[in-house]
Every structure is written in C-alpha cells, then in structure tokens.
C-alpha cells in the first residue's frame, strides 16, 4: 500500500475534573495508509469519540505527536487547524447535520463556497458528487423530503466535495435501519475503491467488519483487531 496519511505517537488526552484527572486516551500509537479503510471499534465510553475529535483537529491532545498528510498538527495555529478541517478532512456524522432550509445541492455546495471555489467549478462538482451517491434526481429536494438514507448520502456527498485527504465517519449508520445502513456501507466501499481514505468510528462490530482493518479501543487504549472479511 502507499505511504502513510496519518501518524500518531504516544497520544494522551486528560481532563481535569475538580481534583481528579481523567485519563481518556493513553499512549495511542496509530498509523493509517493512504487509501486505507480503517474502523475504530469500541463501546460507549471507550475513548473513541475523543480520538475522533483529535483526528479531526476538533480537539488537541494533552501530549504526544500527530502528523496528518505530512503536517505536524502541534505546529498549526487556529487558522491552520481551521484550514485542515475545511480542506483535509471530510466529516460524516450520525445525525447528518444538514441545513434544513437548504436543498441537497445547497448543502453539498457549502464547503466549496467556504473554500472559495469558482462558481462554475462549484456547480459542476456538486452535480458530480451527487451523481456518485446516486442522488442526481434529488438534488433540489430539501432534507425533510428525503429518507434517512438519502440524507446520509447527501452528507457523504458534502464530505467528499472538497476532495479531502481523509473521510472521517462517526457512527455513519447509527441513525439508519439495517438495510439502509448496508446500502451506505456499499457506498463507502465504492468511495474507498476510488482511492478515498476512510476512518470510521463505530460501536457495531458488524459495521466495523466492512473495513479493511479494525483497531479496537477500550478504556483509552487501542489494539489491532483482525483483518476484516469485506
């Protein structure tokens, strides 16, 4: 496989609660290769959401080093971190987080507007990614006119619009029924086949089995899982 896109060394995250220090992440070492499909599997309270926030540059570690696509994250100021969140990482959340008064087209266009893409390029890219997720015929529908699975497809289209280095998915099937969740995972496979690097956070071992590699997290510590079958 190609070179690494992400590397973490001895990442720790502590929270001070009164006189007590909570050790949420404990010496996390993690490497992800370009084009890999990785699942981070763990139960509620295992530290996986904290790890996701650090991977997504939404939070910073208490100690340890983190490199993303060759950039040492500790060297970045808030402007640099905002740029990374905008350009390098495509976020996919359990709750979709679509703007309810905006059409599917407008929701997908938003990150391209923030990235100052030219108008014509923006519109072509929105149509392209909505076609990729199978929603060309729904691009002018509003979220309340779409099923849960369709809303998640819009969210995925929005996440890939800027061609990010990593797609970071937090419980992407958590709000969906089993059949729709499987359809979304097929879309993830398709995106991964096209070279997209995917890191998926989940508590569901069946969903995790779709990934090419599973990392298990428990009590803030990680261990390599077995290679997935899919």
PDB file of C-alpha atoms in Angstrom:
ATOM      1  CA  UNK A   1       0.000   0.000   0.000  1.00  0.00           C
ATOM      2  CA  UNK A   2       1.065   3.604  -0.466  1.00  0.00           C
ATOM      3  CA  UNK A   3       2.588   5.966   2.059  1.00  0.00           C
ATOM      4  CA  UNK A   4       1.036   6.939   5.346  1.00  0.00           C
ATOM      5  CA  UNK A   5      -1.550   9.722   5.547  1.00  0.00           C
ATOM      6  CA  UNK A   6      -1.810   9.820   9.344  1.00  0.00           C
ATOM      7  CA  UNK A   7       0.520   9.013  12.207  1.00  0.00           C
ATOM      8  CA  UNK A   8       0.014   9.332  15.943  1.00  0.00           C
ATOM      9  CA  UNK A   9       2.675   8.655  18.558  1.00  0.00           C
ATOM     10  CA  UNK A  10       2.003   8.395  22.298  1.00  0.00           C
ATOM     11  CA  UNK A  11      -1.195  10.469  22.115  1.00  0.00           C
ATOM     12  CA  UNK A  12      -2.729  11.123  25.536  1.00  0.00           C
ATOM     13  CA  UNK A  13      -5.805  13.124  26.459  1.00  0.00           C
ATOM     14  CA  UNK A  14      -6.578  14.094  30.042  1.00  0.00           C
ATOM     15  CA  UNK A  15      -9.445  16.063  31.524  1.00  0.00           C
ATOM     16  CA  UNK A  16      -9.308  17.767  34.912  1.00  0.00           C
ATOM     17  CA  UNK A  17     -12.485  17.210  36.942  1.00  0.00           C
ATOM     18  CA  UNK A  18     -12.064  19.090  40.205  1.00  0.00           C
ATOM     19  CA  UNK A  19      -9.145  17.436  41.968  1.00  0.00           C
ATOM     20  CA  UNK A  20      -9.319  14.358  39.773  1.00  0.00           C
ATOM     21  CA  UNK A  21      -7.552  13.817  36.437  1.00  0.00           C
ATOM     22  CA  UNK A  22      -9.365  11.568  33.960  1.00  0.00           C
ATOM     23  CA  UNK A  23      -7.062   9.777  31.537  1.00  0.00           C
ATOM     24  CA  UNK A  24      -9.276   9.367  28.446  1.00  0.00           C
ATOM     25  CA  UNK A  25      -6.615   8.371  25.900  1.00  0.00           C
ATOM     26  CA  UNK A  26      -3.458   6.546  26.968  1.00  0.00           C
ATOM     27  CA  UNK A  27      -0.367   6.454  24.733  1.00  0.00           C
ATOM     28  CA  UNK A  28      -2.210   5.948  21.440  1.00  0.00           C
ATOM     29  CA  UNK A  29       0.011   4.852  18.534  1.00  0.00           C
ATOM     30  CA  UNK A  30      -1.792   4.763  15.197  1.00  0.00           C
ATOM     31  CA  UNK A  31      -0.735   4.813  11.558  1.00  0.00           C
ATOM     32  CA  UNK A  32      -3.122   4.973   8.600  1.00  0.00           C
ATOM     33  CA  UNK A  33      -2.024   4.490   4.985  1.00  0.00           C
ATOM     34  CA  UNK A  34      -3.354   6.450   2.026  1.00  0.00           C
ATOM     35  CA  UNK A  35      -6.303   4.627   0.513  1.00  0.00           C
ATOM     36  CA  UNK A  36      -6.960   2.543   3.626  1.00  0.00           C
ATOM     37  CA  UNK A  37     -10.413   1.830   5.081  1.00  0.00           C
ATOM     38  CA  UNK A  38      -9.965   1.685   8.863  1.00  0.00           C
ATOM     39  CA  UNK A  39     -12.598   1.075  11.531  1.00  0.00           C
ATOM     40  CA  UNK A  40     -12.049   2.196  15.129  1.00  0.00           C
ATOM     41  CA  UNK A  41     -14.272  -0.133  17.141  1.00  0.00           C
ATOM     42  CA  UNK A  42     -15.208   0.382  20.771  1.00  0.00           C
ATOM     43  CA  UNK A  43     -18.116   0.604  23.210  1.00  0.00           C
ATOM     44  CA  UNK A  44     -19.544   3.797  24.673  1.00  0.00           C
ATOM     45  CA  UNK A  45     -17.027   5.437  26.996  1.00  0.00           C
ATOM     46  CA  UNK A  46     -14.032   3.740  25.397  1.00  0.00           C
ATOM     47  CA  UNK A  47     -12.453   6.984  24.195  1.00  0.00           C
ATOM     48  CA  UNK A  48     -13.298   6.585  20.516  1.00  0.00           C
ATOM     49  CA  UNK A  49     -15.146   9.918  20.253  1.00  0.00           C
ATOM     50  CA  UNK A  50     -12.212  11.724  21.879  1.00  0.00           C
ATOM     51  CA  UNK A  51      -9.861  10.020  19.430  1.00  0.00           C
ATOM     52  CA  UNK A  52     -12.118  11.055  16.546  1.00  0.00           C
ATOM     53  CA  UNK A  53     -12.079  14.678  17.710  1.00  0.00           C
ATOM     54  CA  UNK A  54      -8.284  14.675  17.794  1.00  0.00           C
ATOM     55  CA  UNK A  55      -8.017  13.020  14.369  1.00  0.00           C
ATOM     56  CA  UNK A  56     -10.442  15.652  13.045  1.00  0.00           C
ATOM     57  CA  UNK A  57      -8.488  18.532  14.644  1.00  0.00           C
ATOM     58  CA  UNK A  58     -11.573  19.425  16.681  1.00  0.00           C
ATOM     59  CA  UNK A  59      -9.541  18.903  19.858  1.00  0.00           C
ATOM     60  CA  UNK A  60      -5.845  18.760  20.728  1.00  0.00           C
ATOM     61  CA  UNK A  61      -4.062  16.064  22.733  1.00  0.00           C
ATOM     62  CA  UNK A  62      -2.581  16.647  26.175  1.00  0.00           C
ATOM     63  CA  UNK A  63       0.659  15.065  24.988  1.00  0.00           C
ATOM     64  CA  UNK A  64       2.040  13.097  22.063  1.00  0.00           C
ATOM     65  CA  UNK A  65       2.599  13.885  18.381  1.00  0.00           C
ATOM     66  CA  UNK A  66       0.161  13.848  15.454  1.00  0.00           C
ATOM     67  CA  UNK A  67       1.046  14.191  11.770  1.00  0.00           C
ATOM     68  CA  UNK A  68      -1.643  14.478   9.077  1.00  0.00           C
ATOM     69  CA  UNK A  69      -0.589  14.316   5.431  1.00  0.00           C
ATOM     70  CA  UNK A  70       2.922  15.365   6.418  1.00  0.00           C
ATOM     71  CA  UNK A  71       1.850  18.265   8.649  1.00  0.00           C
ATOM     72  CA  UNK A  72       2.764  18.251  12.326  1.00  0.00           C
ATOM     73  CA  UNK A  73      -0.535  19.319  13.888  1.00  0.00           C
ATOM     74  CA  UNK A  74       1.072  20.816  17.001  1.00  0.00           C
ATOM     75  CA  UNK A  75       2.770  23.402  14.746  1.00  0.00           C
ATOM     76  CA  UNK A  76      -0.552  24.681  13.389  1.00  0.00           C
ATOM     77  CA  UNK A  77      -2.310  27.739  14.812  1.00  0.00           C
ATOM     78  CA  UNK A  78      -6.124  28.032  14.887  1.00  0.00           C
ATOM     79  CA  UNK A  79      -6.202  29.361  11.335  1.00  0.00           C
ATOM     80  CA  UNK A  80      -4.137  26.400  10.176  1.00  0.00           C
ATOM     81  CA  UNK A  81      -6.353  23.950  12.044  1.00  0.00           C
ATOM     82  CA  UNK A  82      -9.459  25.521  10.502  1.00  0.00           C
ATOM     83  CA  UNK A  83      -7.897  25.127   7.064  1.00  0.00           C
ATOM     84  CA  UNK A  84      -7.154  21.455   7.762  1.00  0.00           C
ATOM     85  CA  UNK A  85     -10.732  20.844   8.952  1.00  0.00           C
ATOM     86  CA  UNK A  86     -12.067  22.553   5.848  1.00  0.00           C
ATOM     87  CA  UNK A  87      -9.771  21.106   3.179  1.00  0.00           C
ATOM     88  CA  UNK A  88      -8.149  17.933   4.501  1.00  0.00           C
ATOM     89  CA  UNK A  89     -10.968  16.189   6.387  1.00  0.00           C
ATOM     90  CA  UNK A  90     -14.463  15.310   5.229  1.00  0.00           C
ATOM     91  CA  UNK A  91     -16.745  14.800   8.234  1.00  0.00           C
ATOM     92  CA  UNK A  92     -19.692  12.382   8.183  1.00  0.00           C
ATOM     93  CA  UNK A  93     -21.836  12.317  11.331  1.00  0.00           C
ATOM     94  CA  UNK A  94     -24.549  10.039  12.671  1.00  0.00           C
ATOM     95  CA  UNK A  95     -27.077  12.900  12.740  1.00  0.00           C
ATOM     96  CA  UNK A  96     -26.309  14.152   9.184  1.00  0.00           C
ATOM     97  CA  UNK A  97     -26.212  17.861  10.253  1.00  0.00           C
ATOM     98  CA  UNK A  98     -27.843  19.087   7.055  1.00  0.00           C
ATOM     99  CA  UNK A  99     -29.222  22.624   6.877  1.00  0.00           C
ATOM    100  CA  UNK A 100     -32.965  22.086   6.815  1.00  0.00           C
ATOM    101  CA  UNK A 101     -33.798  25.193   4.767  1.00  0.00           C
ATOM    102  CA  UNK A 102     -31.219  24.370   2.106  1.00  0.00           C
ATOM    103  CA  UNK A 103     -31.641  21.891  -0.750  1.00  0.00           C
ATOM    104  CA  UNK A 104     -29.380  18.865  -1.161  1.00  0.00           C
ATOM    105  CA  UNK A 105     -27.497  20.848  -3.819  1.00  0.00           C
ATOM    106  CA  UNK A 106     -27.004  23.815  -1.484  1.00  0.00           C
ATOM    107  CA  UNK A 107     -25.890  21.612   1.418  1.00  0.00           C
ATOM    108  CA  UNK A 108     -23.229  19.949  -0.728  1.00  0.00           C
ATOM    109  CA  UNK A 109     -22.154  23.286  -2.215  1.00  0.00           C
ATOM    110  CA  UNK A 110     -21.489  24.875   1.171  1.00  0.00           C
ATOM    111  CA  UNK A 111     -17.923  23.587   1.800  1.00  0.00           C
ATOM    112  CA  UNK A 112     -16.994  24.586  -1.744  1.00  0.00           C
ATOM    113  CA  UNK A 113     -18.234  28.118  -1.065  1.00  0.00           C
ATOM    114  CA  UNK A 114     -16.136  28.236   2.109  1.00  0.00           C
ATOM    115  CA  UNK A 115     -13.160  27.059   0.037  1.00  0.00           C
ATOM    116  CA  UNK A 116     -13.721  29.937  -2.424  1.00  0.00           C
ATOM    117  CA  UNK A 117     -14.158  27.647  -5.423  1.00  0.00           C
ATOM    118  CA  UNK A 118     -15.255  29.428  -8.617  1.00  0.00           C
ATOM    119  CA  UNK A 119     -18.994  29.341  -9.289  1.00  0.00           C
ATOM    120  CA  UNK A 120     -18.897  27.116 -12.367  1.00  0.00           C
ATOM    121  CA  UNK A 121     -16.415  24.674 -10.796  1.00  0.00           C
ATOM    122  CA  UNK A 122     -18.603  24.527  -7.672  1.00  0.00           C
ATOM    123  CA  UNK A 123     -21.760  23.664  -9.525  1.00  0.00           C
ATOM    124  CA  UNK A 124     -20.054  21.015 -11.660  1.00  0.00           C
ATOM    125  CA  UNK A 125     -18.514  19.388  -8.584  1.00  0.00           C
ATOM    126  CA  UNK A 126     -21.824  19.351  -6.673  1.00  0.00           C
ATOM    127  CA  UNK A 127     -23.559  17.609  -9.580  1.00  0.00           C
ATOM    128  CA  UNK A 128     -20.662  15.167  -9.861  1.00  0.00           C
ATOM    129  CA  UNK A 129     -20.688  14.088  -6.208  1.00  0.00           C
ATOM    130  CA  UNK A 130     -24.490  13.895  -6.013  1.00  0.00           C
ATOM    131  CA  UNK A 131     -24.326  11.582  -9.035  1.00  0.00           C
ATOM    132  CA  UNK A 132     -21.676   9.482  -7.261  1.00  0.00           C
ATOM    133  CA  UNK A 133     -24.012   8.954  -4.279  1.00  0.00           C
ATOM    134  CA  UNK A 134     -26.990   8.253  -6.547  1.00  0.00           C
ATOM    135  CA  UNK A 135     -28.987  11.407  -5.870  1.00  0.00           C
ATOM    136  CA  UNK A 136     -28.913  13.249  -9.189  1.00  0.00           C
ATOM    137  CA  UNK A 137     -32.719  13.206  -9.229  1.00  0.00           C
ATOM    138  CA  UNK A 138     -32.988  14.579  -5.675  1.00  0.00           C
ATOM    139  CA  UNK A 139     -30.537  17.487  -5.786  1.00  0.00           C
ATOM    140  CA  UNK A 140     -33.212  20.154  -5.331  1.00  0.00           C
ATOM    141  CA  UNK A 141     -35.081  18.302  -2.594  1.00  0.00           C
ATOM    142  CA  UNK A 142     -34.895  19.577   0.994  1.00  0.00           C
ATOM    143  CA  UNK A 143     -33.830  17.282   3.859  1.00  0.00           C
ATOM    144  CA  UNK A 144     -37.433  16.798   5.076  1.00  0.00           C
ATOM    145  CA  UNK A 145     -38.272  15.444   1.608  1.00  0.00           C
ATOM    146  CA  UNK A 146     -35.551  12.787   1.845  1.00  0.00           C
ATOM    147  CA  UNK A 147     -35.332   9.492   3.701  1.00  0.00           C
ATOM    148  CA  UNK A 148     -32.691   8.969   6.388  1.00  0.00           C
ATOM    149  CA  UNK A 149     -30.506   7.030   3.982  1.00  0.00           C
ATOM    150  CA  UNK A 150     -30.809   9.738   1.341  1.00  0.00           C
ATOM    151  CA  UNK A 151     -29.912  12.408   3.902  1.00  0.00           C
ATOM    152  CA  UNK A 152     -26.796  10.465   4.855  1.00  0.00           C
ATOM    153  CA  UNK A 153     -25.890  10.204   1.162  1.00  0.00           C
ATOM    154  CA  UNK A 154     -26.162  13.991   0.902  1.00  0.00           C
ATOM    155  CA  UNK A 155     -23.893  14.274   3.950  1.00  0.00           C
ATOM    156  CA  UNK A 156     -21.378  11.914   2.304  1.00  0.00           C
ATOM    157  CA  UNK A 157     -21.503  13.940  -0.921  1.00  0.00           C
ATOM    158  CA  UNK A 158     -20.845  17.088   1.115  1.00  0.00           C
ATOM    159  CA  UNK A 159     -17.902  15.372   2.849  1.00  0.00           C
ATOM    160  CA  UNK A 160     -16.195  14.333  -0.404  1.00  0.00           C
ATOM    161  CA  UNK A 161     -16.913  17.569  -2.308  1.00  0.00           C
ATOM    162  CA  UNK A 162     -13.568  19.213  -1.432  1.00  0.00           C
ATOM    163  CA  UNK A 163     -11.612  16.024  -2.213  1.00  0.00           C
ATOM    164  CA  UNK A 164     -10.295  15.736   1.369  1.00  0.00           C
ATOM    165  CA  UNK A 165      -7.313  13.621   2.370  1.00  0.00           C
ATOM    166  CA  UNK A 166      -9.454  11.646   4.837  1.00  0.00           C
ATOM    167  CA  UNK A 167     -13.136  10.859   5.223  1.00  0.00           C
ATOM    168  CA  UNK A 168     -13.853  10.719   8.961  1.00  0.00           C
ATOM    169  CA  UNK A 169     -17.146   8.984   9.694  1.00  0.00           C
ATOM    170  CA  UNK A 170     -18.655   8.946  13.202  1.00  0.00           C
ATOM    171  CA  UNK A 171     -21.238   6.148  13.594  1.00  0.00           C
ATOM    172  CA  UNK A 172     -22.383   6.779   9.991  1.00  0.00           C
ATOM    173  CA  UNK A 173     -25.158   4.160  10.139  1.00  0.00           C
ATOM    174  CA  UNK A 174     -26.245   4.856  13.738  1.00  0.00           C
ATOM    175  CA  UNK A 175     -29.476   6.632  12.749  1.00  0.00           C
ATOM    176  CA  UNK A 176     -30.360   4.193   9.958  1.00  0.00           C
ATOM    177  CA  UNK A 177     -32.155   0.856   9.790  1.00  0.00           C
ATOM    178  CA  UNK A 178     -30.082  -2.211   8.980  1.00  0.00           C
ATOM    179  CA  UNK A 179     -30.908  -2.388   5.265  1.00  0.00           C
ATOM    180  CA  UNK A 180     -30.222   1.318   4.689  1.00  0.00           C
ATOM    181  CA  UNK A 181     -27.044   1.053   6.740  1.00  0.00           C
ATOM    182  CA  UNK A 182     -25.808  -1.734   4.468  1.00  0.00           C
ATOM    183  CA  UNK A 183     -26.511   0.464   1.425  1.00  0.00           C
ATOM    184  CA  UNK A 184     -24.454   3.271   2.949  1.00  0.00           C
ATOM    185  CA  UNK A 185     -21.603   0.841   3.620  1.00  0.00           C
ATOM    186  CA  UNK A 186     -21.681  -0.230  -0.050  1.00  0.00           C
ATOM    187  CA  UNK A 187     -21.232   3.431  -0.921  1.00  0.00           C
ATOM    188  CA  UNK A 188     -18.251   3.597   1.443  1.00  0.00           C
ATOM    189  CA  UNK A 189     -16.720   0.594  -0.326  1.00  0.00           C
ATOM    190  CA  UNK A 190     -17.195   2.338  -3.670  1.00  0.00           C
ATOM    191  CA  UNK A 191     -15.548   5.524  -2.383  1.00  0.00           C
ATOM    192  CA  UNK A 192     -12.672   3.504  -0.939  1.00  0.00           C
ATOM    193  CA  UNK A 193     -12.244   1.633  -4.230  1.00  0.00           C
ATOM    194  CA  UNK A 194     -11.779   5.033  -5.869  1.00  0.00           C
ATOM    195  CA  UNK A 195      -8.853   5.750  -3.545  1.00  0.00           C
ATOM    196  CA  UNK A 196     -10.522   7.632  -0.690  1.00  0.00           C
ATOM    197  CA  UNK A 197      -9.002   7.083   2.760  1.00  0.00           C
ATOM    198  CA  UNK A 198     -11.765   6.338   5.270  1.00  0.00           C
ATOM    199  CA  UNK A 199     -11.592   6.255   9.077  1.00  0.00           C
ATOM    200  CA  UNK A 200     -14.860   5.067  10.588  1.00  0.00           C
ATOM    201  CA  UNK A 201     -15.707   5.257  14.288  1.00  0.00           C
ATOM    202  CA  UNK A 202     -18.275   2.691  15.421  1.00  0.00           C
ATOM    203  CA  UNK A 203     -19.507   0.560  18.320  1.00  0.00           C
ATOM    204  CA  UNK A 204     -21.000  -2.016  15.917  1.00  0.00           C
ATOM    205  CA  UNK A 205     -18.723  -4.947  15.101  1.00  0.00           C
ATOM    206  CA  UNK A 206     -20.830  -5.871  12.051  1.00  0.00           C
ATOM    207  CA  UNK A 207     -20.409  -2.392  10.592  1.00  0.00           C
ATOM    208  CA  UNK A 208     -16.700  -2.430  11.502  1.00  0.00           C
ATOM    209  CA  UNK A 209     -16.288  -5.695   9.554  1.00  0.00           C
ATOM    210  CA  UNK A 210     -16.780  -3.727   6.320  1.00  0.00           C
ATOM    211  CA  UNK A 211     -13.417  -2.028   6.827  1.00  0.00           C
ATOM    212  CA  UNK A 212     -10.127  -3.422   5.579  1.00  0.00           C
ATOM    213  CA  UNK A 213      -8.598  -3.100   9.057  1.00  0.00           C
ATOM    214  CA  UNK A 214     -10.067  -2.826  12.537  1.00  0.00           C
ATOM    215  CA  UNK A 215      -8.483  -1.094  15.502  1.00  0.00           C
ATOM    216  CA  UNK A 216     -10.152  -1.802  18.844  1.00  0.00           C
ATOM    217  CA  UNK A 217     -10.281   0.808  21.584  1.00  0.00           C
ATOM    218  CA  UNK A 218     -11.136   0.087  25.204  1.00  0.00           C
ATOM    219  CA  UNK A 219     -10.521   2.258  28.266  1.00  0.00           C
ATOM    220  CA  UNK A 220      -8.491   4.685  26.161  1.00  0.00           C
ATOM    221  CA  UNK A 221      -6.073   2.079  24.811  1.00  0.00           C
ATOM    222  CA  UNK A 222      -6.013   0.583  21.329  1.00  0.00           C
ATOM    223  CA  UNK A 223      -5.081  -2.794  19.920  1.00  0.00           C
ATOM    224  CA  UNK A 224      -5.097  -4.114  16.385  1.00  0.00           C
ATOM    225  CA  UNK A 225      -8.145  -6.178  15.530  1.00  0.00           C
ATOM    226  CA  UNK A 226      -8.196  -8.939  12.963  1.00  0.00           C
ATOM    227  CA  UNK A 227      -8.376  -8.033   9.298  1.00  0.00           C
ATOM    228  CA  UNK A 228     -11.969  -7.655   8.221  1.00  0.00           C
ATOM    229  CA  UNK A 229     -13.512 -10.082   5.763  1.00  0.00           C
ATOM    230  CA  UNK A 230     -15.063  -7.456   3.495  1.00  0.00           C
TER     231      UNK A 230
END
